[in-house]
Coordinates of C-alpha atoms in Angstrom, one line a residue:
X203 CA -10.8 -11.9 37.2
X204 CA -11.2 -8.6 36.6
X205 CA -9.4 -5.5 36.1
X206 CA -9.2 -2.4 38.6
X207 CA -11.2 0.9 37.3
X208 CA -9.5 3.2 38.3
X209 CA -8.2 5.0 35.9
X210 CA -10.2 4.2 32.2
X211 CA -8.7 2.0 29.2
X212 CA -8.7 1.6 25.5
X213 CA -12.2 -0.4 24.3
X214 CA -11.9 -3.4 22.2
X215 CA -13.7 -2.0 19.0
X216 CA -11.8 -0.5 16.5
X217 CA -12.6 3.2 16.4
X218 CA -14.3 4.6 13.3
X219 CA -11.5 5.1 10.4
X220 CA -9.3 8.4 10.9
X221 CA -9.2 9.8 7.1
X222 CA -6.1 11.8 8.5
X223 CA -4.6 8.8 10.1
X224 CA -5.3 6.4 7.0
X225 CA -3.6 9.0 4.6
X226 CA -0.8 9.1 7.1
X227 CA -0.3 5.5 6.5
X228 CA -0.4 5.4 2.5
X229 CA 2.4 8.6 2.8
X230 CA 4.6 6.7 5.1
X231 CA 4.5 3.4 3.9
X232 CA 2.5 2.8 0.6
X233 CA 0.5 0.4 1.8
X234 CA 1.3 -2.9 -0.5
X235 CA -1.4 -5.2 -1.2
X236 CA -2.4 -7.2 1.6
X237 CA 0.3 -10.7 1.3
X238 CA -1.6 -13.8 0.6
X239 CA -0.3 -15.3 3.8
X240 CA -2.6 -12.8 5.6
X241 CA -5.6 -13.5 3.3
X242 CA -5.1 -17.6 4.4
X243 CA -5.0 -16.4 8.5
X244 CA -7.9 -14.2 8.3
X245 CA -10.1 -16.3 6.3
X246 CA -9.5 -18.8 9.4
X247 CA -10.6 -15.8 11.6
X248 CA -13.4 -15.1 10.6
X249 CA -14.7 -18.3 8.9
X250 CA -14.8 -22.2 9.2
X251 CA -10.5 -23.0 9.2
X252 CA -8.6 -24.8 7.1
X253 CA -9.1 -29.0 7.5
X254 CA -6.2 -29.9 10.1
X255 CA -5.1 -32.7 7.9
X256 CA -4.5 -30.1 5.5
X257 CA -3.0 -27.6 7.6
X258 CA -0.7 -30.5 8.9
X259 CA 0.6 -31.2 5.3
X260 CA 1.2 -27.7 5.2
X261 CA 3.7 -27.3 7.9
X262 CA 5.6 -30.8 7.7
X263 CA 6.4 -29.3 4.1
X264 CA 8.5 -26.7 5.5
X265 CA 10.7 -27.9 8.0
X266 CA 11.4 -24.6 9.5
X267 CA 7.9 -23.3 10.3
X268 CA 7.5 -27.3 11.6
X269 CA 10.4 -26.6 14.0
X270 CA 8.4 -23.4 15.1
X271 CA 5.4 -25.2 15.7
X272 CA 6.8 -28.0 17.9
X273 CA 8.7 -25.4 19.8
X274 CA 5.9 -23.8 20.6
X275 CA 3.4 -27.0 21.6
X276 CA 6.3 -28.1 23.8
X277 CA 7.2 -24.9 25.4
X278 CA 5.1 -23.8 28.8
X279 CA 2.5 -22.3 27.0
X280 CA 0.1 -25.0 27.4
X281 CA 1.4 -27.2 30.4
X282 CA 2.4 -30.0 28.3
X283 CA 6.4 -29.5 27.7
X284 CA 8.6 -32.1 26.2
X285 CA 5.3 -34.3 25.5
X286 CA 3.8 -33.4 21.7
X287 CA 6.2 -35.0 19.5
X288 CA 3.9 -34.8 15.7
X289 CA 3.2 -31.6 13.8
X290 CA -0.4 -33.3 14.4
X291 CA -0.5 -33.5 17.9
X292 CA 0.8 -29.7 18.1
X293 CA -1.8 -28.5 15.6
X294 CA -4.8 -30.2 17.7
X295 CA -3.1 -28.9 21.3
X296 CA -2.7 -25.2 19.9
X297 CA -5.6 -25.0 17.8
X298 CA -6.3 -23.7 14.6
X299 CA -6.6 -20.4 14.8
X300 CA -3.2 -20.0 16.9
X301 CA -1.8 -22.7 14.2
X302 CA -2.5 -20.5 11.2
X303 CA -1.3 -17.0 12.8
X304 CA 2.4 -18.7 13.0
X305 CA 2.3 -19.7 9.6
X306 CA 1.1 -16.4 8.6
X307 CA 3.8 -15.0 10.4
X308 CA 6.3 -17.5 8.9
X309 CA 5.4 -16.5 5.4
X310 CA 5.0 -12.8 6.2
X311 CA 9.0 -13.3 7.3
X312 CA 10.0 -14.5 4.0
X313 CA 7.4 -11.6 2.1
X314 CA 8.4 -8.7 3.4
X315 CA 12.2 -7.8 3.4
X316 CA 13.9 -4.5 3.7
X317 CA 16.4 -3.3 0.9
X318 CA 19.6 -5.2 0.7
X319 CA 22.1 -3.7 3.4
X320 CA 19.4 -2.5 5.6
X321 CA 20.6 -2.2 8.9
X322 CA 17.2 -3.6 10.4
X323 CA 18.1 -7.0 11.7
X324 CA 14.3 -9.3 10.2
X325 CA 15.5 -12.2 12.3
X326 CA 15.3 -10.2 15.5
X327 CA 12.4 -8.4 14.8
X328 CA 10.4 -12.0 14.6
X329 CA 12.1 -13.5 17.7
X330 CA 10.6 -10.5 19.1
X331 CA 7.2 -10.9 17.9
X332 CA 7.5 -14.4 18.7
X333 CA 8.0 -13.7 22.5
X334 CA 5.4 -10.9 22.8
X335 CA 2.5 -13.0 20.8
X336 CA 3.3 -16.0 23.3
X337 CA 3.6 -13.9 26.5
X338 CA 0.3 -12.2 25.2
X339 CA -1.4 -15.4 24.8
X340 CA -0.2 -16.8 28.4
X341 CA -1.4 -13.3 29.8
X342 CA -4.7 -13.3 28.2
X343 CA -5.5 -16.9 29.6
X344 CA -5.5 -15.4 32.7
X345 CA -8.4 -13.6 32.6
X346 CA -10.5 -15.4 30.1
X347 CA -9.7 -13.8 26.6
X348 CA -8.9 -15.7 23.5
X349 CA -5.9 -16.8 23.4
X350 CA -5.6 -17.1 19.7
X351 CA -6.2 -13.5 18.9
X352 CA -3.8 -12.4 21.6
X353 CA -1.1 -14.3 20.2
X354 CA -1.9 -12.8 17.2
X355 CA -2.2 -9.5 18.2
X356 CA 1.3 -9.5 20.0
X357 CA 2.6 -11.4 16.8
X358 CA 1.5 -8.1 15.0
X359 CA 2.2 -5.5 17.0
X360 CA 5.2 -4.1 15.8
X361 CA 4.0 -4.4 11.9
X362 CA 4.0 -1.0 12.0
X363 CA 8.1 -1.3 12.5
X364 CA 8.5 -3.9 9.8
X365 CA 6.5 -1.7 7.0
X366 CA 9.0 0.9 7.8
X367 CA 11.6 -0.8 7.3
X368 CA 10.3 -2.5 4.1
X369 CA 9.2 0.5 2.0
X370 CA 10.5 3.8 3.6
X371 CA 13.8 2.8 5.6
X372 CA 15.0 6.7 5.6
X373 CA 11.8 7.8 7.7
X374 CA 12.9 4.7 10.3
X375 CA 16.6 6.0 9.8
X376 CA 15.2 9.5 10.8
X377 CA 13.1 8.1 13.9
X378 CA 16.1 5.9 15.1
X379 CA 18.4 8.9 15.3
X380 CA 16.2 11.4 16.8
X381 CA 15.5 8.7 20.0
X382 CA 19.5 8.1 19.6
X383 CA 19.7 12.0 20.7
X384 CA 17.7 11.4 23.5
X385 CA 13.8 12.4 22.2
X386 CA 11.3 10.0 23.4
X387 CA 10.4 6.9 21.5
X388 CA 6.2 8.0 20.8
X389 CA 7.6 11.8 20.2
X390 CA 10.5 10.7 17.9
X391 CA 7.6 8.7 16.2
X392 CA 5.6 11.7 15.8
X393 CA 8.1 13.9 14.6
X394 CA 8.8 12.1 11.7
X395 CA 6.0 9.8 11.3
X396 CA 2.9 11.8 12.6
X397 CA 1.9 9.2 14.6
X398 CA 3.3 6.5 16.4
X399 CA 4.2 3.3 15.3
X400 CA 1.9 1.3 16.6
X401 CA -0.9 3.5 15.7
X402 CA 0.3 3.1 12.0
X403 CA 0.7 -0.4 12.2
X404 CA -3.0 -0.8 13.5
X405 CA -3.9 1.3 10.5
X406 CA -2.0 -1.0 8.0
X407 CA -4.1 -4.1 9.6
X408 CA -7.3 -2.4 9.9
X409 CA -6.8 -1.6 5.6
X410 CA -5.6 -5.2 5.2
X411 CA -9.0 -6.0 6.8
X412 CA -8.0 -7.7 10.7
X413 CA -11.0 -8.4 12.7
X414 CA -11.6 -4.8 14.6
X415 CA -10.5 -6.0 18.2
X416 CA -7.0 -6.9 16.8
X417 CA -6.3 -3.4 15.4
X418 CA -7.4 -2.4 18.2
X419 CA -5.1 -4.1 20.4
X420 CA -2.6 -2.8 18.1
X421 CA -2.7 0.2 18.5
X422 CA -2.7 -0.2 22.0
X423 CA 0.3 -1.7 22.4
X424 CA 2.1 1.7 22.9
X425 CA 1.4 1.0 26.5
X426 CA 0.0 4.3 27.1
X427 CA 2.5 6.4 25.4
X428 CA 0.1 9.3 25.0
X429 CA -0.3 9.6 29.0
X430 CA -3.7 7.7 28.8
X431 CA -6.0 5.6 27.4
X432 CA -9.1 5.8 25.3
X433 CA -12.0 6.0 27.5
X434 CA -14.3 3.1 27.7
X435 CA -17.7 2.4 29.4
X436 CA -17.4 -1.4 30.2
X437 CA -15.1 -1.8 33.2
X438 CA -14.7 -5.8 31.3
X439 CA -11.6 -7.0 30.3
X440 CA -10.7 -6.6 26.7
X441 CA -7.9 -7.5 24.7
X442 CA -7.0 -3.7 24.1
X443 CA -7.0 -3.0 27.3
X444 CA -4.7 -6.1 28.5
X445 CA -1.9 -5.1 25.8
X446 CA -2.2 -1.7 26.5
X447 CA -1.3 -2.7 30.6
X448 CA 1.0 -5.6 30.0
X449 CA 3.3 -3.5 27.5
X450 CA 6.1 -2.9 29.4
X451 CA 6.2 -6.7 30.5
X452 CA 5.6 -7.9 27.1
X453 CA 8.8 -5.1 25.9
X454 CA 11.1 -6.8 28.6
X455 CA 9.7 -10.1 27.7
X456 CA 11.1 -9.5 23.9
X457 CA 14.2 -7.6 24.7
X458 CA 15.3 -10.8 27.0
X459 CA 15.8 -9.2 29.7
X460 CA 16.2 -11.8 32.9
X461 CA 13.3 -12.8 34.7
X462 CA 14.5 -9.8 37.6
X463 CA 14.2 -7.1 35.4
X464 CA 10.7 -7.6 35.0
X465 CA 9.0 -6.9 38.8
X466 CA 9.6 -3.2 38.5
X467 CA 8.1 -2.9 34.6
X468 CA 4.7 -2.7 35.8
X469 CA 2.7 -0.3 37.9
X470 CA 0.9 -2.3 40.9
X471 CA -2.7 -1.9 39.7
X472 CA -1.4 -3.9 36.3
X473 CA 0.3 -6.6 38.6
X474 CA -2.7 -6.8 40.7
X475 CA -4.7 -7.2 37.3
X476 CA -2.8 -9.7 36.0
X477 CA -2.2 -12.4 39.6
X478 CA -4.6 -11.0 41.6
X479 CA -1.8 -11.1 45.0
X480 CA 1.5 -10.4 45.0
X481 CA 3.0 -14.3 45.8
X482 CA 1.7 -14.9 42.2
X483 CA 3.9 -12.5 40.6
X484 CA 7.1 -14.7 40.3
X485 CA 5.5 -17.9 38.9
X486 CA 3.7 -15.8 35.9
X487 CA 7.2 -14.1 35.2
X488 CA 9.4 -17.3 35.3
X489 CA 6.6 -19.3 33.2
X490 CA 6.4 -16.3 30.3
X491 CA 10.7 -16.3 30.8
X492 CA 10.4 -20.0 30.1
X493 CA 8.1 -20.3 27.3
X494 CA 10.1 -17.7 25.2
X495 CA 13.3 -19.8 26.0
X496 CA 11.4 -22.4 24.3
X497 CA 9.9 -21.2 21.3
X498 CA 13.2 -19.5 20.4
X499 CA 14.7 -22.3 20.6

C-alpha cells in the first residue's frame, strides 16, 4: 500500500544539522547528557540486542515496567489478547527492539522529573506516549514499516515537551499561557521557543545520537503545523511521512477521546492512505481505541 502524491511529504532522512536550530536547543533546554537508559535502547538499534534471557531478567526485576510489558503483548496490538501470560513469551511476541524502547521509556520516566510542584502532570505525559507509540506501531503495520521504530518514534515524540518541563519550566509556563489566550499551539511555540516543539525534541534526539529516520519522524509529528511538508522525491512510504499524516489521529488517540471523535481528525487522502476504502475505517479506529485501553491498563 501506498500513499497518494498529491501534495509532497517530509523524507525519512534526517536533514543536515541546523547550527541555528541546535543552538536553539542548548538555549532552551541545556541539553543534559544523554540518560543511560537511552544509551541501552540505541545500542539495540543499531547493533546485535541484548540476549532475551537477559532482557527477561531485566523486566521481571521490576514489577512495574513487567506489568507494562504484559499489558502491552496482551493488548490488540499483535492479535493475541489475553493469551501471553510470561514476561518471556511477551519479550519473544514483541521483539527486541520494541522490548527495549519500553524499558527505555520506563527508566527515562523515573530520570527525568520536573521541579517539585510543577504543574506538568509526568504520569499523563507517558500514558500519552504510551498510546501514540502503540497506535504508531499498529499504523505503520499497515503499510509495511517497522514497527519497532514507529513505536519508538511515537514513544518519543513529545520529548521535546518533557525537556521543557525538566530544565526550563518558565518558557513552558510562557507557551501554555499564550495558547490559553487563544494563539496557536506551533505559533505559541515559536514565540517563545523559536521553534516548535517537536522540532526541538527531534533536535534533542538527533544530539543524543537516534538513528536519522526517528528524528526525523519526530519532527514530523507536528502534523503539518507549518502548512506543509518537506518536499521529498520518493512518492514511498516512510515513517516521517506516516507520523506527519496520522498526527491528528494519533493526538485524539492520546487525549482519549471516544472512538467517534476520531472519523472527522483526518483529511480523506490520509484515510484513504491508511485503509485503502472507507468500510475499513471503523475496525482500524476501534482496534487502536482498544489497544490503548489495554496497555493503560
Amino acid at each position: 500500500m501506498s500513499f497518494p502524491t498529491a501534495h509532497t511529504a517530509p523524507t525519512a532522512a534526517a536533514p543536515p544539522a541546523d547550527p541555528t536550530l541546535a543552538e536553539r536547543a542548548q538555549r532552551v533546554s541545556g541539553l543534559p547528557a544523554r540518560p543511560q537508559a537511552l544509551t541501552d535502547v540505541l545500542r539495540a538499534l543499531q547493533d546485535p540486542p541484548l540476549a532475551p534471557a537477559r532482557c527477561v531478567a531485566l523486566i521481571e526485576a521490576e514489577p512495574a515496567l513487567a506489568a507494562r510489558i504484559m499489558r502491552l503483548a496482551n493488548s490488540p496490538f499483535h492479535g493475541r489478547a489475553g493469551t501471553v501470560s510470561s514476561v518471556a513469551a511477551a519479550v519473544a511476541l514483541l521483539g527486541m527492539r520494541l522490548v527495549t524502547g519500553v524499558m527505555a521509556a520506563s527508566a527515562l520516566s523515573s530520570q527525568l522529573r520536573p521541579p517539585a510542584g510543577s504543574p506538568f502532570d509526568t504520569e499523563r505525559h507517558w500514558r500519552r506516549a504510551s498510546a501514540t507509540a502503540v497506535g504508531a506501531a499498529m499504523l505503520a503495520m499497515r503499510v509495511g514499516l517497522e514497527a519497532s521504530e514507529a513505536f519508538l518514534a511515537g514513544l518519543m515524540q513529545d520529548v521535546g515537551l518533557l525537556m521543557l518541563a525538566v530544565v526550563a519550566p518558565a518558557s513552558l509556563a510562557q507557551v501554555q499561557a499564550r495558547r490559553a489566550s487563544g494563539l496557536p499551539r506551533a505559533a505559541a511555540e515559536r514565540a517563545v521557543l523559536g521553534d516548535t516543539v517537536p522540532h526541538l525534541g527531534a533536535e534533542v534526539c538527533r544530539q543524543w545520537g537516534f538513528p536519522p529516520s526517528i528524528v526525523a519522524a519526530i519532527g514530523a509529528a507536528d502534523g503539518g503545523a507549518d502548512g506543509g511538508a518537506p518536499a521529498t522525491t520518493s512518492a514511498a512510504v516512510s515513517l516521517p511521512d506516516l507520523l506527519w499524516r496520522a498526527a491528528p489521529l494519533l493526538e485524539a488517540l492520546a487525549q482519549g477521546l471516544e472512538p467517534g471523535a476520531a472519523s472527522a481528525a483526518l483529511p480523506e487522502t490520509a484515510w484513504q492512505a491508511l485503509t485503502g476504502a472507507p468500510d475499513e475505517r471503523e475496525p482500524l479506529i476501534q482496534s487502536l481505541w482498544a489497544a490503548r485501553a489495554a496497555v493503560w491498563g
